Short mmCIF file of C-alpha atoms in Angstrom, two decimals:
data_model
loop_
_atom_site.label_atom_id
_atom_site.label_comp_id
_atom_site.label_asym_id
_atom_site.label_seq_id
_atom_site.Cartn_x
_atom_site.Cartn_y
_atom_site.Cartn_z
CA MET D 162 -47.07 1.32 6.89
CA THR D 163 -44.34 3.84 7.69
CA THR D 164 -41.55 3.84 5.14
CA THR D 165 -37.96 5.07 5.39
CA PRO D 166 -36.75 7.26 2.51
CA LEU D 167 -33.64 5.70 0.98
CA VAL D 168 -31.58 7.43 -1.71
CA LEU D 169 -29.15 5.21 -3.64
CA ILE D 170 -26.43 7.19 -5.43
CA PRO D 171 -24.41 5.36 -8.09
CA GLY D 172 -20.71 5.73 -8.73
CA PHE D 173 -19.06 6.97 -11.91
CA TRP D 174 -20.37 5.96 -15.35
CA LEU D 175 -23.60 4.57 -13.89
CA GLY D 176 -27.23 5.65 -13.77
CA GLY D 177 -29.90 4.74 -11.27
CA TRP D 178 -30.38 1.47 -13.17
CA ALA D 179 -27.22 0.10 -11.51
CA TRP D 180 -29.20 -0.43 -8.29
CA ASP D 181 -32.05 -2.43 -9.88
CA ALA D 182 -31.12 -5.81 -8.39
CA VAL D 183 -30.56 -4.23 -4.97
CA VAL D 184 -33.93 -2.45 -5.09
CA ASP D 185 -35.64 -5.74 -5.96
CA ALA D 186 -34.13 -7.30 -2.82
CA LEU D 187 -34.92 -4.47 -0.39
CA PRO D 188 -37.84 -4.86 2.05
CA ASP D 189 -41.08 -3.02 1.33
CA ASP D 190 -40.70 -0.60 4.22
CA PHE D 191 -38.24 1.56 2.25
CA ASP D 192 -39.23 4.41 -0.06
CA VAL D 193 -36.38 3.98 -2.55
CA HIS D 194 -35.02 6.68 -4.86
CA THR D 195 -32.38 5.87 -7.49
CA PRO D 196 -31.46 9.12 -9.23
CA THR D 197 -29.50 9.31 -12.44
CA LEU D 198 -27.32 12.37 -11.98
CA PRO D 199 -27.04 15.20 -14.56
CA GLY D 200 -24.96 14.23 -17.56
CA LEU D 201 -25.28 10.50 -16.87
CA GLU D 202 -28.30 10.07 -19.12
CA PRO D 203 -27.49 8.32 -22.42
CA GLY D 204 -26.62 10.94 -25.04
CA ALA D 205 -26.53 13.81 -22.53
CA ASP D 206 -24.38 16.89 -23.04
CA ARG D 207 -21.67 16.54 -20.39
CA GLY D 208 -19.56 19.58 -21.26
CA GLY D 209 -21.12 22.00 -18.81
CA ILE D 210 -21.86 19.61 -15.93
CA THR D 211 -20.00 20.39 -12.71
CA ARG D 212 -19.65 18.78 -9.31
CA ALA D 213 -21.92 21.49 -7.90
CA ASP D 214 -24.64 20.37 -10.36
CA HIS D 215 -24.54 16.86 -8.91
CA VAL D 216 -24.64 18.11 -5.33
CA ARG D 217 -27.53 20.45 -6.16
CA ALA D 218 -29.51 17.67 -7.85
CA LEU D 219 -29.19 15.57 -4.71
CA THR D 220 -29.97 18.32 -2.22
CA ASP D 221 -33.03 19.20 -4.32
CA LEU D 222 -34.09 15.55 -4.14
CA VAL D 223 -33.60 15.46 -0.36
CA ASP D 224 -35.62 18.69 -0.04
CA SER D 225 -38.47 17.11 -2.03
CA ILE D 226 -38.74 14.08 0.28
CA GLU D 227 -40.78 14.19 3.47
CA GLY D 228 -38.93 13.09 6.58
CA ASP D 229 -35.30 12.32 7.27
CA VAL D 230 -33.48 10.32 4.61
CA VAL D 231 -30.85 7.62 4.48
CA LEU D 232 -28.20 8.31 1.83
CA VAL D 233 -26.24 5.50 0.20
CA GLY D 234 -23.26 6.27 -2.02
CA HIS D 235 -21.15 3.84 -4.01
CA SER D 236 -17.60 4.68 -5.11
CA GLY D 237 -17.59 8.27 -6.43
CA GLY D 238 -21.14 8.62 -5.13
CA GLY D 239 -19.78 8.40 -1.60
CA ALA D 240 -18.03 11.75 -1.91
CA LEU D 241 -21.35 13.22 -3.06
CA VAL D 242 -23.04 11.77 0.01
CA GLY D 243 -20.46 13.58 2.15
CA GLU D 244 -21.24 16.87 0.45
CA VAL D 245 -24.99 16.43 0.78
CA VAL D 246 -24.58 15.58 4.47
CA ASP D 247 -22.61 18.81 4.80
CA GLU D 248 -25.39 20.76 3.08
CA ARG D 249 -28.29 19.06 4.90
CA PRO D 250 -26.98 17.60 8.19
CA ASP D 251 -30.40 17.93 9.83
CA ARG D 252 -32.14 15.94 7.08
CA VAL D 253 -29.91 12.87 6.90
CA ARG D 254 -30.52 10.16 9.50
CA ARG D 255 -27.63 7.97 8.28
CA ALA D 256 -24.99 8.03 5.55
CA ILE D 257 -23.99 4.65 4.11
CA TYR D 258 -20.78 4.40 2.12
CA VAL D 259 -20.37 1.39 -0.19
CA ASP D 260 -16.67 0.86 -0.93
CA SER D 261 -16.33 4.62 -0.58
CA GLY D 262 -16.29 7.47 1.89
CA PRO D 263 -16.67 11.24 2.27
CA LEU D 264 -13.71 13.29 1.08
CA GLU D 265 -11.88 16.09 2.85
CA ASP D 266 -12.57 19.69 1.82
CA GLY D 267 -10.69 20.41 -1.39
CA GLY D 268 -10.24 16.76 -2.25
CA ALA D 269 -11.14 15.32 -5.64
CA ILE D 270 -11.73 11.87 -7.06
CA ASP D 271 -9.06 12.48 -9.71
CA ALA D 272 -7.70 16.01 -9.84
CA SER D 273 -5.26 14.95 -12.57
CA ALA D 274 -7.97 14.01 -15.09
CA THR D 275 -7.03 15.72 -18.36
CA GLU D 276 -10.14 14.98 -20.44
CA ALA D 277 -11.84 18.20 -21.51
CA VAL D 278 -15.45 17.04 -21.48
CA GLU D 279 -15.92 13.45 -20.38
CA VAL D 280 -14.01 10.52 -18.90
CA PRO D 281 -14.74 7.21 -20.66
CA LEU D 282 -15.24 3.93 -18.87
CA PRO D 283 -11.82 2.25 -18.49
CA THR D 284 -11.13 -1.29 -19.64
CA TRP D 285 -11.40 -4.09 -17.09
CA GLU D 286 -7.60 -4.35 -17.23
CA GLU D 287 -7.25 -0.66 -16.43
CA PHE D 288 -9.64 -1.05 -13.51
CA ALA D 289 -7.58 -3.95 -12.18
CA ALA D 290 -4.41 -1.86 -12.40
CA GLN D 291 -6.18 0.85 -10.37
CA GLY D 292 -7.24 -1.66 -7.73
CA SER D 293 -10.94 -1.80 -8.71
CA SER D 294 -11.86 -5.48 -8.83
CA ILE D 295 -14.70 -6.97 -10.89
CA GLU D 296 -14.66 -10.07 -8.68
CA GLY D 297 -17.93 -11.95 -8.57
CA ILE D 298 -19.58 -10.22 -11.54
CA SER D 299 -20.93 -12.58 -14.21
CA GLU D 300 -19.99 -12.16 -17.85
CA GLU D 301 -23.60 -11.27 -18.62
CA ARG D 302 -23.62 -8.53 -16.00
CA LEU D 303 -20.24 -7.21 -17.17
CA GLU D 304 -21.60 -6.96 -20.70
CA GLU D 305 -24.61 -5.00 -19.41
CA PHE D 306 -22.35 -2.76 -17.32
CA ARG D 307 -20.24 -1.81 -20.35
CA ARG D 308 -23.22 -1.49 -22.68
CA ARG D 309 -25.18 0.84 -20.40
CA ALA D 310 -22.33 2.84 -18.88
CA VAL D 311 -21.79 6.38 -20.17
CA PRO D 312 -18.74 8.65 -19.95
CA HIS D 313 -18.59 10.65 -16.73
CA PRO D 314 -18.53 14.46 -16.82
CA ALA D 315 -14.86 15.43 -16.52
CA ASN D 316 -15.54 18.45 -14.33
CA VAL D 317 -17.18 16.17 -11.78
CA VAL D 318 -14.23 13.76 -11.76
CA ARG D 319 -11.64 16.49 -11.10
CA GLY D 320 -13.89 18.98 -9.29
CA PRO D 321 -12.94 19.69 -5.67
CA VAL D 322 -15.21 18.69 -2.81
CA HIS D 323 -16.58 21.51 -0.63
CA VAL D 324 -17.49 20.70 2.98
CA THR D 325 -17.46 23.17 5.88
CA ASP D 326 -20.19 22.37 8.44
CA PRO D 327 -18.82 20.45 11.46
CA ARG D 328 -22.30 19.02 12.06
CA ARG D 329 -21.57 16.59 9.22
CA PHE D 330 -19.60 14.50 11.71
CA ASP D 331 -22.70 14.12 13.91
CA VAL D 332 -24.59 12.20 11.22
CA PRO D 333 -24.31 8.43 11.89
CA ALA D 334 -22.37 6.61 9.19
CA THR D 335 -21.89 3.04 8.00
CA ALA D 336 -19.02 1.87 5.80
CA ILE D 337 -19.77 -1.28 3.81
CA CYS D 338 -16.33 -2.65 3.01
CA THR D 339 -16.12 -4.73 -0.17
CA SER D 340 -12.68 -4.23 -1.75
CA LEU D 341 -10.78 -3.88 1.52
CA PRO D 342 -11.62 -5.53 4.84
CA SER D 343 -12.57 -3.11 7.60
CA GLU D 344 -9.46 -3.87 9.64
CA GLN D 345 -7.33 -2.73 6.72
CA LEU D 346 -9.47 0.35 6.03
CA LYS D 347 -9.70 1.70 9.58
CA PRO D 348 -6.09 2.97 9.84
CA MET D 349 -6.49 4.78 6.50
CA ALA D 350 -9.83 6.47 7.24
CA HIS D 351 -8.60 9.54 9.11
CA GLY D 352 -7.59 12.00 6.40
CA GLY D 353 -4.56 12.35 4.21
CA PRO D 354 -3.26 9.83 1.68
CA PRO D 355 -4.09 7.43 0.22
CA PHE D 356 -7.84 8.11 0.36
CA HIS D 357 -8.14 11.67 1.76
CA THR D 358 -11.36 10.58 3.43
CA GLU D 359 -13.16 11.97 6.49
CA LEU D 360 -14.85 8.65 7.16
CA GLY D 361 -13.04 8.00 10.42
CA PHE D 362 -14.06 11.36 11.88
CA ALA D 363 -17.76 10.42 12.07
CA HIS D 364 -18.80 10.37 15.73
CA ASP D 365 -20.99 7.29 15.18
CA LEU D 366 -19.36 4.96 12.65
CA THR D 367 -20.08 1.30 11.95
CA TYR D 368 -18.05 -0.95 9.67
CA VAL D 369 -19.65 -3.86 7.80
CA ASP D 370 -17.58 -6.39 5.85
CA LEU D 371 -19.03 -7.68 2.58
CA PRO D 372 -16.05 -9.20 0.75
CA THR D 373 -16.35 -9.04 -3.03
CA GLY D 374 -15.13 -6.62 -5.72
CA HIS D 375 -15.75 -2.91 -6.18
CA TRP D 376 -19.29 -3.27 -7.56
CA PRO D 377 -21.31 -5.31 -5.01
CA MET D 378 -24.58 -4.18 -6.58
CA PHE D 379 -23.60 -6.43 -9.51
CA SER D 380 -21.71 -9.19 -7.70
CA ARG D 381 -23.70 -9.59 -4.43
CA PRO D 382 -26.88 -7.49 -4.78
CA VAL D 383 -29.03 -9.45 -2.30
CA ASP D 384 -26.34 -9.36 0.36
CA LEU D 385 -25.78 -5.66 -0.30
CA ALA D 386 -29.52 -5.00 0.05
CA THR D 387 -29.49 -6.82 3.40
CA ALA D 388 -26.51 -4.81 4.63
CA ILE D 389 -28.09 -1.52 3.54
CA ALA D 390 -31.43 -2.37 5.17
CA GLN D 391 -29.76 -3.34 8.44
CA ALA D 392 -27.66 -0.16 8.48
CA ALA D 393 -30.65 2.03 7.60
CA ARG D 394 -32.61 0.61 10.54
CA ALA D 395 -29.78 1.03 13.04
#
């Protein structure tokens, strides 16, 4: 049976484990990779980890896989997908952004982050104030989230994105909209504030609505798996 390589990239504070329930629900015709990025291992030294280290880890993974890959990025992982697409536009058959999107050149997730080494996981109240909803996540899953999360390397949080190859816009893209409905996102997906995203510049872009909070892999993993599989086969 022919399988489609699928790389699931977690957002901040999370390792590859965050996708476990999604992986369990994906069909067997996907060759699934769930990397834990440098510095996101429990007890890792995060002081010297940069954004370039994360991009390099992912491009190395893509280079090690036979055939074209589908990249999936959640939250801060979406900006990494955009950078990998820029580095390997001929190797990515589709980029899937889960409540996220590629950033403009020079953009950063949080350029104002002042932590020297690592950014700790905020409280649920702080997330709510930032607009990141935990809607639909059970108390048990929230406890696991906080127990297994690790601080994110600060230089990755504030590090600028580097994208230069115009071929990145030729790679088909899917935006799975969970926090905001697609009709609200579309007018804000063409660069500049508030998101500084290049999402709307993709020449082949599909929007999929999956209403829930910011972490659908915890709140609606089966539905997220279905949406990813359908997008990957498009």
